[in-house]
Amino acid sequence: MGALGLAGATVLIAGSNAHASYGAPYVRYGMQGKAVYCVQYGIRQIGLGTAGDVVATDGIWGARTDSAVRELQRRAGLQVDGVVGRETGDIIFRAIAHEQPANAFDCWSHIPTKSRYLMGYGI
């Protein structure tokens, strides 16, 4: 079980309370679950969402998480769409792996990354 006490999130893609599934191709606003927790954790490791509008690591993607993801994308020169796909996921995962290697394995299967796709572990 991860920090949220989730053994594995389920797919409930409907409306704003959608759960981010294991191996999902993206994570975005309105989702919740382990993948969102990992995005939030990585954002904080990067240093975004730690001052002013603090991003909580609660596994619920709200306005503060969305704003921090968009800021990360802007700084990285990526398309600013607020969606964590492979490119944004790579940046977030590298931050987790660098700062907290023990947490990286726990989050690897939940954050979309290019490396996971190339290794055949989902989209």
Tab-separated table of N, CA, C and O in Angstrom:
chain	number	residue	atom	x	y	z
A	1	MET	N	0.831	-1.187	0.000
A	1	MET	CA	0.000	0.000	0.000
A	1	MET	C	0.869	1.242	0.000
A	1	MET	O	1.906	1.269	0.622
A	2	GLY	N	0.408	2.283	-0.687
A	2	GLY	CA	1.141	3.532	-0.746
A	2	GLY	C	0.731	4.471	0.367
A	2	GLY	O	0.022	4.107	1.299
A	3	ALA	N	1.200	5.707	0.256
A	3	ALA	CA	0.951	6.698	1.290
A	3	ALA	C	-0.535	7.004	1.461
A	3	ALA	O	-0.954	7.451	2.508
A	4	LEU	N	-1.306	6.769	0.420
A	4	LEU	CA	-2.739	7.023	0.527
A	4	LEU	C	-3.499	5.803	1.010
A	4	LEU	O	-4.703	5.832	1.159
A	5	GLY	N	-2.792	4.718	1.232
A	5	GLY	CA	-3.446	3.490	1.659
A	5	GLY	C	-4.169	2.791	0.528
A	5	GLY	O	-5.111	2.052	0.745
A	6	LEU	N	-3.730	3.045	-0.698
A	6	LEU	CA	-4.375	2.438	-1.857
A	6	LEU	C	-3.533	1.284	-2.370
A	6	LEU	O	-2.364	1.445	-2.671
A	7	ALA	N	-4.099	0.128	-2.477
A	7	ALA	CA	-3.382	-1.012	-3.043
A	7	ALA	C	-3.338	-0.887	-4.559
A	7	ALA	O	-2.414	-1.313	-5.202
A	8	GLY	N	-4.321	-0.258	-5.151
A	8	GLY	CA	-4.399	-0.044	-6.592
A	8	GLY	C	-5.656	0.741	-6.891
A	8	GLY	O	-6.723	0.370	-6.453
A	9	ALA	N	-5.513	1.832	-7.606
A	9	ALA	CA	-6.672	2.670	-7.898
A	9	ALA	C	-7.498	2.036	-9.011
A	9	ALA	O	-6.992	1.293	-9.828
A	10	THR	N	-8.756	2.322	-9.032
A	10	THR	CA	-9.640	1.802	-10.065
A	10	THR	C	-9.946	2.899	-11.072
A	10	THR	O	-9.724	4.071	-10.811
A	11	VAL	N	-10.455	2.518	-12.203
A	11	VAL	CA	-10.809	3.484	-13.232
A	11	VAL	C	-12.275	3.856	-13.076
A	11	VAL	O	-13.142	3.000	-13.172
A	12	LEU	N	-12.519	5.101	-12.827
A	12	LEU	CA	-13.880	5.628	-12.750
A	12	LEU	C	-13.895	6.944	-13.508
A	12	LEU	O	-14.067	7.993	-12.932
A	13	ILE	N	-13.667	6.906	-14.810
A	13	ILE	CA	-13.565	8.120	-15.601
A	13	ILE	C	-14.972	8.652	-15.868
A	13	ILE	O	-15.640	8.254	-16.795
A	14	ALA	N	-15.389	9.541	-15.010
A	14	ALA	CA	-16.704	10.155	-15.150
A	14	ALA	C	-16.735	11.421	-14.315
A	14	ALA	O	-16.556	11.389	-13.118
A	15	GLY	N	-16.910	12.533	-14.963
A	15	GLY	CA	-17.021	13.793	-14.241
A	15	GLY	C	-15.747	14.192	-13.534
A	15	GLY	O	-14.664	13.753	-13.856
A	16	SER	N	-15.873	15.040	-12.526
A	16	SER	CA	-14.708	15.601	-11.867
A	16	SER	C	-14.155	14.715	-10.762
A	16	SER	O	-13.135	15.028	-10.187
A	17	ASN	N	-14.786	13.610	-10.432
A	17	ASN	CA	-14.288	12.734	-9.379
A	17	ASN	C	-13.641	11.472	-9.939
A	17	ASN	O	-13.667	10.429	-9.319
A	18	ALA	N	-13.064	11.585	-11.130
A	18	ALA	CA	-12.448	10.429	-11.779
A	18	ALA	C	-11.214	9.979	-11.014
A	18	ALA	O	-10.460	10.793	-10.508
A	19	HIS	N	-11.025	8.670	-10.921
A	19	HIS	CA	-9.846	8.104	-10.277
A	19	HIS	C	-8.770	7.874	-11.330
A	19	HIS	O	-9.053	7.379	-12.405
A	20	ALA	N	-7.550	8.224	-10.992
A	20	ALA	CA	-6.420	7.972	-11.874
A	20	ALA	C	-6.045	6.501	-11.732
A	20	ALA	O	-5.741	6.051	-10.647
A	21	SER	N	-6.104	5.778	-12.813
A	21	SER	CA	-5.884	4.334	-12.754
A	21	SER	C	-4.410	3.969	-12.835
A	21	SER	O	-3.579	4.739	-13.284
A	22	TYR	N	-4.119	2.757	-12.428
A	22	TYR	CA	-2.789	2.174	-12.538
A	22	TYR	C	-2.420	2.141	-14.018
A	22	TYR	O	-3.135	1.584	-14.824
A	23	GLY	N	-1.310	2.767	-14.359
A	23	GLY	CA	-0.851	2.752	-15.741
A	23	GLY	C	-1.647	3.642	-16.676
A	23	GLY	O	-1.622	3.443	-17.876
A	24	ALA	N	-2.356	4.622	-16.150
A	24	ALA	CA	-3.164	5.510	-16.986
A	24	ALA	C	-2.262	6.307	-17.937
A	24	ALA	O	-1.131	6.623	-17.596
A	25	PRO	N	-2.751	6.650	-19.137
A	25	PRO	CA	-1.939	7.398	-20.092
A	25	PRO	C	-1.762	8.870	-19.720
A	25	PRO	O	-0.923	9.538	-20.282
A	26	TYR	N	-2.555	9.362	-18.797
A	26	TYR	CA	-2.426	10.748	-18.355
A	26	TYR	C	-3.069	10.906	-16.987
A	26	TYR	O	-3.849	10.074	-16.543
A	27	VAL	N	-2.703	11.989	-16.339
A	27	VAL	CA	-3.311	12.375	-15.066
A	27	VAL	C	-3.673	13.841	-15.229
A	27	VAL	O	-2.878	14.624	-15.743
A	28	ARG	N	-4.868	14.223	-14.786
A	28	ARG	CA	-5.326	15.598	-15.035
A	28	ARG	C	-6.252	16.093	-13.935
A	28	ARG	O	-6.625	15.354	-13.022
A	29	TYR	N	-6.642	17.348	-14.107
A	29	TYR	CA	-7.533	18.027	-13.173
A	29	TYR	C	-8.802	17.198	-12.939
A	29	TYR	O	-9.382	16.652	-13.863
A	30	GLY	N	-9.211	17.132	-11.676
A	30	GLY	CA	-10.436	16.435	-11.317
A	30	GLY	C	-10.225	14.987	-10.930
A	30	GLY	O	-11.109	14.369	-10.366
A	31	MET	N	-9.042	14.429	-11.215
A	31	MET	CA	-8.774	13.036	-10.864
A	31	MET	C	-8.310	12.947	-9.412
A	31	MET	O	-7.927	13.937	-8.806
A	32	GLN	N	-8.344	11.737	-8.897
A	32	GLN	CA	-7.835	11.510	-7.543
A	32	GLN	C	-7.275	10.106	-7.451
A	32	GLN	O	-7.569	9.258	-8.279
A	33	GLY	N	-6.419	9.882	-6.477
A	33	GLY	CA	-5.835	8.561	-6.282
A	33	GLY	C	-4.326	8.611	-6.194
A	33	GLY	O	-3.714	9.668	-6.055
A	34	LYS	N	-3.722	7.446	-6.272
A	34	LYS	CA	-2.282	7.294	-6.101
A	34	LYS	C	-1.497	8.076	-7.144
A	34	LYS	O	-0.477	8.701	-6.831
A	35	ALA	N	-1.926	8.057	-8.391
A	35	ALA	CA	-1.210	8.785	-9.440
A	35	ALA	C	-1.179	10.280	-9.137
A	35	ALA	O	-0.154	10.936	-9.322
A	36	VAL	N	-2.276	10.814	-8.658
A	36	VAL	CA	-2.328	12.238	-8.316
A	36	VAL	C	-1.417	12.521	-7.125
A	36	VAL	O	-0.678	13.501	-7.115
A	37	TYR	N	-1.436	11.644	-6.136
A	37	TYR	CA	-0.524	11.793	-4.992
A	37	TYR	C	0.922	11.862	-5.486
A	37	TYR	O	1.702	12.712	-5.054
A	38	CYS	N	1.298	10.974	-6.396
A	38	CYS	CA	2.667	10.945	-6.905
A	38	CYS	C	3.006	12.225	-7.668
A	38	CYS	O	4.123	12.748	-7.546
A	39	VAL	N	2.065	12.732	-8.453
A	39	VAL	CA	2.274	14.007	-9.148
A	39	VAL	C	2.491	15.115	-8.119
A	39	VAL	O	3.431	15.914	-8.229
A	40	GLN	N	1.638	15.179	-7.118
A	40	GLN	CA	1.762	16.212	-6.088
A	40	GLN	C	3.090	16.098	-5.345
A	40	GLN	O	3.754	17.096	-5.090
A	41	TYR	N	3.474	14.882	-5.013
A	41	TYR	CA	4.730	14.643	-4.315
A	41	TYR	C	5.911	15.121	-5.167
A	41	TYR	O	6.809	15.813	-4.689
A	42	GLY	N	5.896	14.771	-6.445
A	42	GLY	CA	6.964	15.193	-7.357
A	42	GLY	C	7.020	16.695	-7.530
A	42	GLY	O	8.104	17.287	-7.546
A	43	ILE	N	5.868	17.323	-7.646
A	43	ILE	CA	5.801	18.781	-7.772
A	43	ILE	C	6.478	19.437	-6.573
A	43	ILE	O	7.243	20.387	-6.711
A	44	ARG	N	6.202	18.914	-5.405
A	44	ARG	CA	6.813	19.472	-4.183
A	44	ARG	C	8.315	19.197	-4.141
A	44	ARG	O	9.087	20.031	-3.678
A	45	GLN	N	8.760	18.041	-4.640
A	45	GLN	CA	10.194	17.749	-4.693
A	45	GLN	C	10.908	18.717	-5.630
A	45	GLN	O	12.051	19.089	-5.390
A	46	ILE	N	10.235	19.131	-6.686
A	46	ILE	CA	10.798	20.088	-7.637
A	46	ILE	C	10.879	21.472	-6.998
A	46	ILE	O	11.725	22.277	-7.344
A	47	GLY	N	10.017	21.734	-6.038
A	47	GLY	CA	10.029	23.029	-5.367
A	47	GLY	C	8.866	23.919	-5.745
A	47	GLY	O	8.801	25.073	-5.340
A	48	LEU	N	7.942	23.384	-6.516
A	48	LEU	CA	6.732	24.133	-6.858
A	48	LEU	C	5.636	23.773	-5.865
A	48	LEU	O	5.619	22.679	-5.324
A	49	GLY	N	4.730	24.678	-5.648
A	49	GLY	CA	3.602	24.399	-4.768
A	49	GLY	C	3.980	24.290	-3.310
A	49	GLY	O	3.290	23.634	-2.536
A	50	THR	N	5.090	24.919	-2.922
A	50	THR	CA	5.518	24.849	-1.529
A	50	THR	C	5.429	26.187	-0.817
A	50	THR	O	5.554	26.241	0.397
A	51	ALA	N	5.237	27.259	-1.560
A	51	ALA	CA	5.103	28.588	-0.952
A	51	ALA	C	3.807	29.219	-1.442
A	51	ALA	O	3.376	28.984	-2.558
A	52	GLY	N	3.186	30.015	-0.619
A	52	GLY	CA	1.931	30.651	-1.019
A	52	GLY	C	0.821	29.630	-1.141
A	52	GLY	O	0.315	29.131	-0.156
A	53	ASP	N	0.461	29.297	-2.378
A	53	ASP	CA	-0.578	28.300	-2.634
A	53	ASP	C	0.028	26.900	-2.531
A	53	ASP	O	0.460	26.317	-3.518
A	54	VAL	N	0.072	26.373	-1.329
A	54	VAL	CA	0.713	25.084	-1.079
A	54	VAL	C	-0.085	23.944	-1.710
A	54	VAL	O	-1.296	23.857	-1.549
A	55	VAL	N	0.631	23.079	-2.438
A	55	VAL	CA	0.018	21.891	-3.023
A	55	VAL	C	0.033	20.800	-1.959
A	55	VAL	O	1.089	20.368	-1.508
A	56	ALA	N	-1.139	20.356	-1.570
A	56	ALA	CA	-1.250	19.273	-0.592
A	56	ALA	C	-0.964	17.949	-1.284
A	56	ALA	O	-1.267	17.778	-2.463
A	57	THR	N	-0.373	17.022	-0.569
A	57	THR	CA	-0.185	15.671	-1.105
A	57	THR	C	-1.321	14.799	-0.565
A	57	THR	O	-1.127	13.943	0.281
A	58	ASP	N	-2.514	15.087	-1.084
A	58	ASP	CA	-3.724	14.407	-0.605
A	58	ASP	C	-4.345	13.489	-1.664
A	58	ASP	O	-5.354	12.850	-1.412
A	59	GLY	N	-3.742	13.447	-2.855
A	59	GLY	CA	-4.266	12.587	-3.906
A	59	GLY	C	-5.497	13.121	-4.612
A	59	GLY	O	-6.130	12.410	-5.371
A	60	ILE	N	-5.827	14.396	-4.386
A	60	ILE	CA	-6.983	15.015	-5.040
A	60	ILE	C	-6.480	16.187	-5.883
A	60	ILE	O	-5.930	17.147	-5.353
A	61	TRP	N	-6.659	16.107	-7.189
A	61	TRP	CA	-6.156	17.129	-8.102
A	61	TRP	C	-7.143	18.288	-8.141
A	61	TRP	O	-8.189	18.221	-8.776
A	62	GLY	N	-6.776	19.355	-7.479
A	62	GLY	CA	-7.591	20.557	-7.464
A	62	GLY	C	-6.863	21.710	-8.128
A	62	GLY	O	-5.893	21.523	-8.870
A	63	ALA	N	-7.308	22.920	-7.835
A	63	ALA	CA	-6.783	24.122	-8.482
A	63	ALA	C	-5.298	24.347	-8.206
A	63	ALA	O	-4.551	24.762	-9.098
A	64	ARG	N	-4.836	24.082	-6.999
A	64	ARG	CA	-3.420	24.318	-6.669
A	64	ARG	C	-2.503	23.332	-7.385
A	64	ARG	O	-1.444	23.707	-7.876
A	65	THR	N	-2.901	22.090	-7.441
A	65	THR	CA	-2.111	21.096	-8.182
A	65	THR	C	-2.089	21.472	-9.654
A	65	THR	O	-1.040	21.449	-10.300
A	66	ASP	N	-3.233	21.847	-10.186
A	66	ASP	CA	-3.330	22.228	-11.590
A	66	ASP	C	-2.415	23.403	-11.901
A	66	ASP	O	-1.681	23.396	-12.886
A	67	SER	N	-2.436	24.405	-11.057
A	67	SER	CA	-1.598	25.584	-11.248
A	67	SER	C	-0.115	25.223	-11.211
A	67	SER	O	0.676	25.694	-12.035
A	68	ALA	N	0.286	24.363	-10.278
A	68	ALA	CA	1.695	23.959	-10.161
A	68	ALA	C	2.136	23.144	-11.373
A	68	ALA	O	3.252	23.314	-11.865
A	69	VAL	N	1.282	22.246	-11.876
A	69	VAL	CA	1.621	21.459	-13.061
A	69	VAL	C	1.792	22.384	-14.257
A	69	VAL	O	2.745	22.252	-15.034
A	70	ARG	N	0.908	23.347	-14.405
A	70	ARG	CA	1.015	24.297	-15.520
A	70	ARG	C	2.298	25.136	-15.415
A	70	ARG	O	2.949	25.413	-16.426
A	71	GLU	N	2.660	25.518	-14.210
A	71	GLU	CA	3.895	26.273	-14.009
A	71	GLU	C	5.105	25.417	-14.377
A	71	GLU	O	6.045	25.896	-15.014
A	72	LEU	N	5.097	24.157	-13.974
A	72	LEU	CA	6.176	23.232	-14.337
A	72	LEU	C	6.283	23.119	-15.854
A	72	LEU	O	7.386	23.199	-16.418
A	73	GLN	N	5.166	22.943	-16.520
A	73	GLN	CA	5.171	22.823	-17.974
A	73	GLN	C	5.700	24.095	-18.630
A	73	GLN	O	6.483	24.034	-19.579
A	74	ARG	N	5.290	25.240	-18.112
A	74	ARG	CA	5.762	26.518	-18.656
A	74	ARG	C	7.275	26.620	-18.512
A	74	ARG	O	7.983	26.928	-19.471
A	75	ARG	N	7.791	26.335	-17.318
A	75	ARG	CA	9.236	26.426	-17.063
A	75	ARG	C	10.035	25.429	-17.895
A	75	ARG	O	11.173	25.702	-18.259
A	76	ALA	N	9.451	24.287	-18.179
A	76	ALA	CA	10.142	23.240	-18.940
A	76	ALA	C	10.029	23.431	-20.452
A	76	ALA	O	10.626	22.680	-21.216
A	77	GLY	N	9.239	24.405	-20.876
A	77	GLY	CA	9.061	24.647	-22.302
A	77	GLY	C	8.141	23.646	-22.975
A	77	GLY	O	8.205	23.454	-24.183
A	78	LEU	N	7.284	23.015	-22.188
A	78	LEU	CA	6.321	22.052	-22.725
A	78	LEU	C	5.003	22.747	-23.041
A	78	LEU	O	4.775	23.883	-22.625
A	79	GLN	N	4.136	22.046	-23.756
A	79	GLN	CA	2.793	22.560	-23.978
A	79	GLN	C	2.119	22.706	-22.621
A	79	GLN	O	2.099	21.769	-21.818
A	80	VAL	N	1.586	23.880	-22.340
A	80	VAL	CA	0.939	24.139	-21.051
A	80	VAL	C	-0.536	23.774	-21.187
A	80	VAL	O	-1.345	24.555	-21.677
A	81	ASP	N	-0.849	22.549	-20.747
A	81	ASP	CA	-2.230	22.078	-20.832
A	81	ASP	C	-2.739	21.539	-19.496
A	81	ASP	O	-3.895	21.162	-19.370
A	82	GLY	N	-1.859	21.475	-18.487
A	82	GLY	CA	-2.279	20.986	-17.179
A	82	GLY	C	-2.505	19.485	-17.121
A	82	GLY	O	-3.036	18.983	-16.149
A	83	VAL	N	-2.059	18.772	-18.142
A	83	VAL	CA	-2.224	17.321	-18.188
A	83	VAL	C	-0.843	16.688	-18.021
A	83	VAL	O	0.099	17.061	-18.717
A	84	VAL	N	-0.726	15.741	-17.098
A	84	VAL	CA	0.536	15.023	-16.934
A	84	VAL	C	0.492	13.791	-17.817
A	84	VAL	O	-0.175	12.807	-17.520
A	85	GLY	N	1.171	13.933	-18.945
A	85	GLY	CA	1.366	12.819	-19.863
A	85	GLY	C	2.819	12.383	-19.770
A	85	GLY	O	3.483	12.597	-18.751
A	86	ARG	N	3.336	11.804	-20.842
A	86	ARG	CA	4.683	11.234	-20.818
A	86	ARG	C	5.779	12.258	-20.550
A	86	ARG	O	6.695	11.991	-19.771
A	87	GLU	N	5.735	13.417	-21.204
A	87	GLU	CA	6.810	14.399	-21.053
A	87	GLU	C	6.804	15.036	-19.667
A	87	GLU	O	7.840	15.098	-19.002
A	88	THR	N	5.668	15.503	-19.230
A	88	THR	CA	5.571	16.085	-17.890
A	88	THR	C	5.821	15.013	-16.840
A	88	THR	O	6.494	15.259	-15.835
A	89	GLY	N	5.313	13.817	-17.084
A	89	GLY	CA	5.527	12.704	-16.166
A	89	GLY	C	6.997	12.362	-16.001
A	89	GLY	O	7.447	12.043	-14.894
A	90	ASP	N	7.769	12.440	-17.086
A	90	ASP	CA	9.209	12.177	-16.995
A	90	ASP	C	9.887	13.149	-16.033
A	90	ASP	O	10.711	12.754	-15.215
A	91	ILE	N	9.550	14.416	-16.133
A	91	ILE	CA	10.154	15.433	-15.263
A	91	ILE	C	9.796	15.167	-13.810
A	91	ILE	O	10.656	15.205	-12.926
A	92	ILE	N	8.543	14.885	-13.568
A	92	ILE	CA	8.085	14.630	-12.193
A	92	ILE	C	8.723	13.366	-11.638
A	92	ILE	O	9.204	13.349	-10.504
A	93	PHE	N	8.772	12.314	-12.443
A	93	PHE	CA	9.357	11.062	-11.958
A	93	PHE	C	10.840	11.230	-11.650
A	93	PHE	O	11.336	10.718	-10.643
A	94	ARG	N	11.570	11.937	-12.511
A	94	ARG	CA	12.998	12.157	-12.249
A	94	ARG	C	13.211	12.895	-10.937
A	94	ARG	O	14.154	12.605	-10.197
A	95	ALA	N	12.338	13.840	-10.624
A	95	ALA	CA	12.461	14.577	-9.355
A	95	ALA	C	12.266	13.645	-8.167
A	95	ALA	O	13.002	13.720	-7.183
A	96	ILE	N	11.291	12.756	-8.265
A	96	ILE	CA	11.046	11.802	-7.172
A	96	ILE	C	12.224	10.836	-7.047
A	96	ILE	O	12.721	10.581	-5.956
A	97	ALA	N	12.694	10.309	-8.175
A	97	ALA	CA	13.783	9.332	-8.156
A	97	ALA	C	15.067	9.942	-7.609
A	97	ALA	O	15.825	9.285	-6.901
A	98	HIS	N	15.302	11.212	-7.918
A	98	HIS	CA	16.517	11.880	-7.454
A	98	HIS	C	16.452	12.189	-5.967
A	98	HIS	O	17.406	11.988	-5.231
A	99	GLU	N	15.339	12.699	-5.509
A	99	GLU	CA	15.211	13.142	-4.114
A	99	GLU	C	14.850	12.019	-3.149
A	99	GLU	O	15.303	12.006	-2.021
A	100	GLN	N	14.006	11.114	-3.579
A	100	GLN	CA	13.513	10.053	-2.696
A	100	GLN	C	13.471	8.732	-3.459
A	100	GLN	O	12.394	8.279	-3.864
A	101	PRO	N	14.613	8.086	-3.675
A	101	PRO	CA	14.620	6.842	-4.468
A	101	PRO	C	13.650	5.771	-3.969
A	101	PRO	O	13.076	5.046	-4.767
A	102	ALA	N	13.433	5.682	-2.677
A	102	ALA	CA	12.516	4.670	-2.145
A	102	ALA	C	11.088	4.917	-2.619
A	102	ALA	O	10.323	3.979	-2.840
A	103	ASN	N	10.710	6.169	-2.776
A	103	ASN	CA	9.360	6.501	-3.233
A	103	ASN	C	9.221	6.384	-4.748
A	103	ASN	O	8.115	6.298	-5.257
A	104	ALA	N	10.341	6.395	-5.458
A	104	ALA	CA	10.289	6.358	-6.916
A	104	ALA	C	9.663	5.057	-7.415
A	104	ALA	O	8.813	5.082	-8.304
A	105	PHE	N	10.061	3.940	-6.853
A	105	PHE	CA	9.508	2.663	-7.294
A	105	PHE	C	8.007	2.614	-7.049
A	105	PHE	O	7.239	2.133	-7.868
A	106	ASP	N	7.574	3.142	-5.932
A	106	ASP	CA	6.156	3.155	-5.586
A	106	ASP	C	5.350	3.991	-6.578
A	106	ASP	O	4.205	3.677	-6.868
A	107	CYS	N	5.950	5.049	-7.118
A	107	CYS	CA	5.232	5.951	-8.026
A	107	CYS	C	5.426	5.625	-9.506
A	107	CYS	O	4.651	6.084	-10.341
A	108	TRP	N	6.443	4.829	-9.837
A	108	TRP	CA	6.782	4.607	-11.237
A	108	TRP	C	5.615	4.079	-12.060
A	108	TRP	O	5.391	4.513	-13.177
A	109	SER	N	4.850	3.165	-11.523
A	109	SER	CA	3.748	2.577	-12.287
A	109	SER	C	2.514	3.470	-12.330
A	109	SER	O	1.570	3.173	-13.053
A	110	HIS	N	2.537	4.563	-11.615
A	110	HIS	CA	1.365	5.430	-11.556
A	110	HIS	C	1.505	6.721	-12.360
A	110	HIS	O	0.503	7.361	-12.673
A	111	ILE	N	2.737	7.131	-12.657
A	111	ILE	CA	2.959	8.363	-13.409
A	111	ILE	C	3.291	7.999	-14.849
A	111	ILE	O	4.202	7.209	-15.091
A	112	PRO	N	2.577	8.573	-15.824
A	112	PRO	CA	2.903	8.302	-17.224
A	112	PRO	C	4.308	8.830	-17.539
A	112	PRO	O	4.615	9.974	-17.232
A	113	THR	N	5.164	7.997	-18.113
A	113	THR	CA	6.507	8.430	-18.513
A	113	THR	C	6.857	7.791	-19.843
A	113	THR	O	6.320	6.745	-20.204
A	114	LYS	N	7.779	8.416	-20.559
A	114	LYS	CA	8.242	7.847	-21.823
A	114	LYS	C	8.948	6.527	-21.582
A	114	LYS	O	8.782	5.579	-22.337
A	115	SER	N	9.748	6.454	-20.532
A	115	SER	CA	10.506	5.228	-20.280
A	115	SER	C	9.585	4.051	-19.984
A	115	SER	O	9.834	2.936	-20.440
A	116	ARG	N	8.516	4.272	-19.252
A	116	ARG	CA	7.572	3.185	-18.960
A	116	ARG	C	6.906	2.711	-20.244
A	116	ARG	O	6.734	1.523	-20.478
A	117	TYR	N	6.571	3.640	-21.113
A	117	TYR	CA	5.958	3.300	-22.395
A	117	TYR	C	6.922	2.485	-23.253
A	117	TYR	O	6.559	1.460	-23.822
A	118	LEU	N	8.174	2.929	-23.346
A	118	LEU	CA	9.153	2.246	-24.182
A	118	LEU	C	9.476	0.854	-23.669
A	118	LEU	O	9.849	-0.028	-24.435
A	119	MET	N	9.336	0.652	-22.358
A	119	MET	CA	9.597	-0.663	-21.789
A	119	MET	C	8.370	-1.578	-21.877
A	119	MET	O	8.413	-2.723	-21.456
A	120	GLY	N	7.261	-1.061	-22.416
A	120	GLY	CA	6.072	-1.875	-22.595
A	120	GLY	C	5.191	-1.996	-21.382
A	120	GLY	O	4.407	-2.923	-21.263
A	121	TYR	N	5.295	-1.039	-20.451
A	121	TYR	CA	4.482	-1.073	-19.230
A	121	TYR	C	3.328	-0.088	-19.298
A	121	TYR	O	3.077	0.646	-18.399
A	122	GLY	N	2.636	-0.059	-20.382
A	122	GLY	CA	1.467	0.822	-20.486
A	122	GLY	C	1.743	2.023	-21.351
A	122	GLY	O	2.835	2.233	-21.843
A	123	ILE	N	0.732	2.783	-21.534
A	123	ILE	CA	0.778	3.940	-22.428
A	123	ILE	C	1.520	5.067	-21.800
A	123	ILE	O	1.472	5.307	-20.651
